[in-house]
Amino acid sequence: MNPLITANQLEEIINSGEDVLICDCRFDLANPSAGKTAYLENHIPGALYVDLDQDLSGSKTGKNGRHPLPSPEDWAETKTRLGMDNNTLVVAYDNQGSIFASRLWWMLKATGHANVRVLDGGLDTWSGPIGKTPRQPTASAHPIDAMPYVGLALLEEVLTNLQTHQKKIVDARASDRFHGENETLDPVGGHIPGALNHCYKENLSGKLFKSPEQLYQDYVDLLGTTKAAEVIHQCGSGVTACHNLLAMEVAGLRGARLYAGSWSEWCADPSRPVGR
């Protein structure tokens, strides 16, 4: 199944009466309440607001990154509360290039929910009716079982890779932050030594994802002969890295993994090396 869906396709599904749970994932890292405020002002009718901090992240310890994944048990409880039954079609969108929608897409896919898609172009491509009444979640009739995250790379493996170089690490942040410049979100600027830089914006042509053929060529140019299964994606806090994972999925390059702690976890320990 194509992990992307167009606005016209989504409108057809809504009009057909098919069971679909639309998730508004808008968020602003600099102003965490902005996404919910925007949702209350306008959204795709029937959409449910899903918050990066409250729903798609776990508890922070100061050492595990700015947006650590919730435990499988907590994520299962959240899915149950939001009504994300295993067979329900979930469509996620935002208006920031699909970076936050991609995080929800990856978290669902990684825990066994295959029927999830991202609205290509986000709310900006939606020309249908606009809703202003917030939707309250309807919990699933039965608790959803906790599933481990499939495709997750942990800190220890990334540390080991400094010596083995068996995996290619791909950083989804902008070039200046990758090179340790203009860092405003994390206390230390730079990148994991040996990482490649592929900003998530390179996956887009305007507001839409590039074609599968172009994305395939872009990642082959970046990775060379490295197989997708030997690639680990990261970013600042495990959010925009999911955009690169989604782009590779669109390109038919499956099997890459996510280092969810990303740079914000890595730089929390001053003993870890920093590349610039």
Coordinates of C-alpha atoms in Angstrom, one line a residue:
M1 CA 0.0 0.0 0.0
N2 CA 1.2 3.5 -0.9
P3 CA 2.0 5.2 2.4
L4 CA 0.8 8.5 0.9
I5 CA -2.7 9.5 0.1
T6 CA -3.9 12.6 -1.9
A7 CA -6.5 15.0 -0.7
N8 CA -8.9 13.8 -3.5
Q9 CA -8.5 10.2 -2.4
L10 CA -9.1 11.1 1.2
E11 CA -12.2 13.1 0.3
E12 CA -13.5 10.1 -1.7
I13 CA -13.0 7.8 1.4
I14 CA -14.8 10.2 3.7
N15 CA -17.7 10.5 1.2
S16 CA -17.9 6.7 0.9
G17 CA -18.6 6.3 4.6
E18 CA -15.5 4.0 5.0
D19 CA -14.1 3.9 8.6
V20 CA -11.2 6.3 8.7
L21 CA -9.6 8.1 11.6
I22 CA -8.1 11.4 10.5
C23 CA -5.3 12.7 12.7
D24 CA -4.3 16.3 12.8
C25 CA -0.6 16.3 13.9
R26 CA 0.2 20.0 13.5
F27 CA 2.9 21.1 16.0
D28 CA 5.5 23.8 16.5
L29 CA 8.7 22.9 18.3
A30 CA 9.2 26.5 19.4
N31 CA 5.5 26.9 20.5
P32 CA 4.1 23.6 21.6
S33 CA 0.5 24.9 22.0
A34 CA 0.4 26.3 18.5
G35 CA -0.7 23.1 16.8
K36 CA -3.7 22.5 19.1
T37 CA -4.7 26.2 18.7
A38 CA -4.5 25.9 14.9
Y39 CA -6.6 22.7 15.1
L40 CA -9.3 24.4 17.1
E41 CA -9.5 27.2 14.5
N42 CA -9.8 24.9 11.4
H43 CA -9.2 21.3 10.5
I44 CA -10.4 18.6 8.1
P45 CA -13.9 17.7 9.3
G46 CA -13.9 14.8 11.8
A47 CA -10.2 15.0 12.4
L48 CA -8.8 14.2 15.9
Y49 CA -5.9 16.2 17.3
V50 CA -2.8 14.1 18.1
D51 CA -0.1 16.0 20.1
L52 CA 3.6 15.3 19.6
D53 CA 4.4 16.0 23.2
Q54 CA 1.4 14.4 24.9
D55 CA 0.6 11.5 22.6
L56 CA 3.6 10.7 20.5
S57 CA 6.4 11.1 23.1
G58 CA 7.3 9.5 26.4
S59 CA 8.7 10.8 29.6
K60 CA 12.0 12.8 29.4
T61 CA 14.8 12.1 31.7
G62 CA 17.2 14.7 30.5
K63 CA 19.3 12.0 28.9
N64 CA 16.9 10.3 26.5
G65 CA 16.3 13.1 24.0
R66 CA 13.6 15.8 23.6
H67 CA 11.0 13.4 22.2
P68 CA 11.7 9.9 23.4
L69 CA 9.3 7.2 22.3
P70 CA 6.6 6.2 24.8
S71 CA 7.0 2.7 26.1
P72 CA 5.1 0.0 24.0
E73 CA 2.7 -0.3 26.9
D74 CA 2.0 3.5 27.1
W75 CA 1.7 3.7 23.3
A76 CA -0.8 0.9 23.3
E77 CA -2.8 2.7 25.9
T78 CA -2.7 5.9 23.8
K79 CA -3.8 4.0 20.7
T80 CA -6.7 2.5 22.7
R81 CA -7.7 5.9 24.0
L82 CA -7.6 7.5 20.6
G83 CA -9.6 4.6 19.0
M84 CA -6.8 3.4 16.7
D85 CA -8.1 -0.1 16.3
N86 CA -5.8 -2.4 14.4
N87 CA -7.9 -2.5 11.3
T88 CA -8.9 1.2 11.2
L89 CA -7.5 3.3 8.4
V90 CA -5.5 6.1 10.0
V91 CA -4.7 9.2 7.9
A92 CA -2.2 11.7 9.4
Y93 CA -1.6 15.2 8.3
D94 CA 0.0 18.5 9.3
N95 CA 1.0 21.7 7.5
Q96 CA 4.8 21.5 8.0
G97 CA 5.8 19.2 5.2
S98 CA 4.4 16.1 6.9
I99 CA 7.2 15.8 9.5
F100 CA 4.9 15.3 12.4
A101 CA 2.4 13.1 10.5
S102 CA 5.4 11.0 9.5
R103 CA 6.2 10.4 13.2
L104 CA 2.7 9.0 13.8
W105 CA 3.0 7.0 10.6
W106 CA 6.2 5.4 11.8
M107 CA 5.0 4.7 15.3
L108 CA 1.9 2.9 14.0
K109 CA 3.8 0.9 11.4
A110 CA 6.5 0.0 13.9
T111 CA 4.0 -1.5 16.3
G112 CA 2.0 -3.6 13.8
H113 CA -0.6 -1.1 12.5
A114 CA -0.2 -1.4 8.7
N115 CA -3.3 0.6 7.6
V116 CA -1.9 4.1 8.0
R117 CA -1.2 6.8 5.4
V118 CA 0.1 10.3 5.3
L119 CA -1.8 13.1 3.5
D120 CA 0.7 14.2 0.8
G121 CA 1.0 18.0 1.1
G122 CA -0.9 18.1 4.3
L123 CA -3.7 20.6 5.1
D124 CA -2.5 23.0 2.4
T125 CA -3.7 20.6 -0.3
W126 CA -7.1 20.1 1.2
S127 CA -9.9 22.0 -0.8
G128 CA -12.8 20.2 0.8
P129 CA -15.0 21.5 3.7
I130 CA -13.3 22.8 6.8
G131 CA -14.3 21.8 10.3
K132 CA -14.2 23.9 13.5
T133 CA -15.7 21.6 16.0
P134 CA -13.1 19.5 17.8
R135 CA -13.6 15.8 17.8
Q136 CA -13.4 14.0 21.1
P137 CA -11.7 10.6 20.9
T138 CA -13.8 7.4 21.1
A139 CA -11.8 4.7 22.8
S140 CA -11.4 1.3 21.2
A141 CA -13.9 -1.3 22.5
H142 CA -11.1 -3.6 23.5
P143 CA -7.6 -2.7 24.7
I144 CA -4.9 -2.8 22.0
D145 CA -2.0 -5.1 22.8
A146 CA 1.4 -3.6 23.5
M147 CA 3.8 -4.4 20.6
P148 CA 7.6 -3.7 20.6
Y149 CA 8.8 -1.2 18.1
V150 CA 10.1 -3.0 15.0
G151 CA 12.8 -1.1 13.2
L152 CA 14.2 0.7 16.2
A153 CA 18.0 1.3 16.6
L154 CA 19.3 2.0 20.1
L155 CA 22.1 4.2 21.4
E156 CA 24.4 1.3 22.0
E157 CA 24.3 0.2 18.4
V158 CA 25.0 3.7 17.2
L159 CA 28.0 3.9 19.6
T160 CA 29.3 0.6 18.4
N161 CA 29.0 1.7 14.8
L162 CA 31.7 4.4 15.5
Q163 CA 34.2 1.5 15.4
T164 CA 32.5 -1.0 13.1
H165 CA 31.1 1.4 10.4
Q166 CA 28.7 -1.4 9.5
K167 CA 25.7 1.0 9.2
K168 CA 25.2 4.3 7.6
I169 CA 23.8 7.0 9.8
V170 CA 21.6 9.6 8.0
D171 CA 20.8 12.9 9.8
A172 CA 17.6 14.6 8.6
R173 CA 18.4 18.1 10.1
A174 CA 19.2 21.1 8.0
S175 CA 22.8 21.5 6.9
D176 CA 23.7 24.3 9.2
R177 CA 22.6 22.4 12.4
F178 CA 24.3 19.3 11.1
H179 CA 27.5 21.3 10.9
G180 CA 27.1 22.8 14.4
E181 CA 25.8 26.2 13.3
N182 CA 22.7 28.1 14.3
E183 CA 21.8 25.4 16.9
T184 CA 18.7 26.7 18.9
L185 CA 17.1 23.5 20.1
D186 CA 19.9 21.5 21.7
P187 CA 22.7 22.6 24.0
V188 CA 25.5 21.3 21.7
G189 CA 25.9 21.8 18.0
G190 CA 27.2 19.2 15.6
H191 CA 26.5 15.7 14.5
I192 CA 27.3 12.0 15.2
P193 CA 30.7 11.4 13.7
G194 CA 30.5 9.7 10.3
A195 CA 26.8 10.6 9.7
L196 CA 25.6 11.6 6.3
N197 CA 23.3 14.7 6.0
H198 CA 20.1 14.4 4.1
C199 CA 17.7 17.2 5.2
Y200 CA 14.1 16.0 5.1
K201 CA 13.2 19.0 2.9
E202 CA 15.1 17.2 0.1
N203 CA 12.3 14.7 0.0
L204 CA 9.8 17.4 -1.2
S205 CA 9.1 19.2 -4.4
G206 CA 7.1 22.2 -3.3
K207 CA 4.7 20.9 -0.7
L208 CA 4.4 17.4 -2.1
F209 CA 6.8 14.4 -1.9
K210 CA 8.9 13.8 -4.9
S211 CA 7.9 10.9 -7.2
P212 CA 8.9 7.4 -6.1
E213 CA 11.4 7.3 -9.0
Q214 CA 13.1 10.6 -8.0
L215 CA 13.2 9.6 -4.3
Y216 CA 14.8 6.3 -5.3
Q217 CA 17.5 8.0 -7.3
D218 CA 18.1 10.5 -4.5
Y219 CA 18.7 7.8 -1.9
V220 CA 20.8 5.7 -4.2
D221 CA 23.0 8.7 -4.9
L222 CA 23.2 9.3 -1.1
L223 CA 23.8 5.7 0.0
G224 CA 25.5 4.1 -2.9
T225 CA 25.4 0.3 -2.7
T226 CA 24.4 0.3 1.0
K227 CA 21.2 -1.6 1.5
A228 CA 18.2 0.0 3.2
A229 CA 18.5 -2.5 6.1
E230 CA 22.0 -1.1 6.9
V231 CA 20.7 2.5 7.3
I232 CA 19.8 4.2 10.5
H233 CA 18.0 7.5 10.4
Q234 CA 18.2 10.2 13.0
C235 CA 17.6 13.9 13.4
G236 CA 17.4 16.2 16.4
S237 CA 14.8 14.3 18.4
G238 CA 13.5 11.4 16.3
V239 CA 10.8 13.3 14.4
T240 CA 12.1 14.5 11.0
A241 CA 14.0 11.3 10.7
C242 CA 10.7 9.6 10.2
H243 CA 10.2 11.8 7.2
N244 CA 13.3 10.2 5.6
L245 CA 12.0 6.8 6.5
L246 CA 8.7 7.6 4.9
A247 CA 10.4 8.9 1.8
M248 CA 12.5 5.7 1.5
E249 CA 9.3 3.7 1.9
V250 CA 7.7 5.6 -0.9
A251 CA 10.8 4.9 -3.0
G252 CA 10.4 1.2 -2.3
L253 CA 13.5 1.1 -0.1
R254 CA 12.3 -0.7 2.9
G255 CA 14.1 -1.9 6.1
A256 CA 15.8 1.3 7.3
R257 CA 15.6 1.9 11.0
L258 CA 15.1 4.9 13.4
Y259 CA 17.5 6.0 16.2
A260 CA 14.7 7.7 18.1
G261 CA 16.9 9.4 20.7
S262 CA 18.8 11.1 17.9
W263 CA 21.1 14.1 18.4
S264 CA 19.4 15.4 21.6
E265 CA 20.1 12.1 23.3
W266 CA 23.6 11.8 21.8
C267 CA 24.7 15.2 22.9
A268 CA 23.3 14.8 26.5
D269 CA 26.5 13.0 27.4
P270 CA 29.6 15.1 27.0
S271 CA 31.8 12.0 26.7
R272 CA 30.3 11.2 23.3
P273 CA 32.3 12.5 20.3
V274 CA 30.9 15.4 18.2
G275 CA 31.5 15.9 14.5
R276 CA 31.3 19.3 12.8

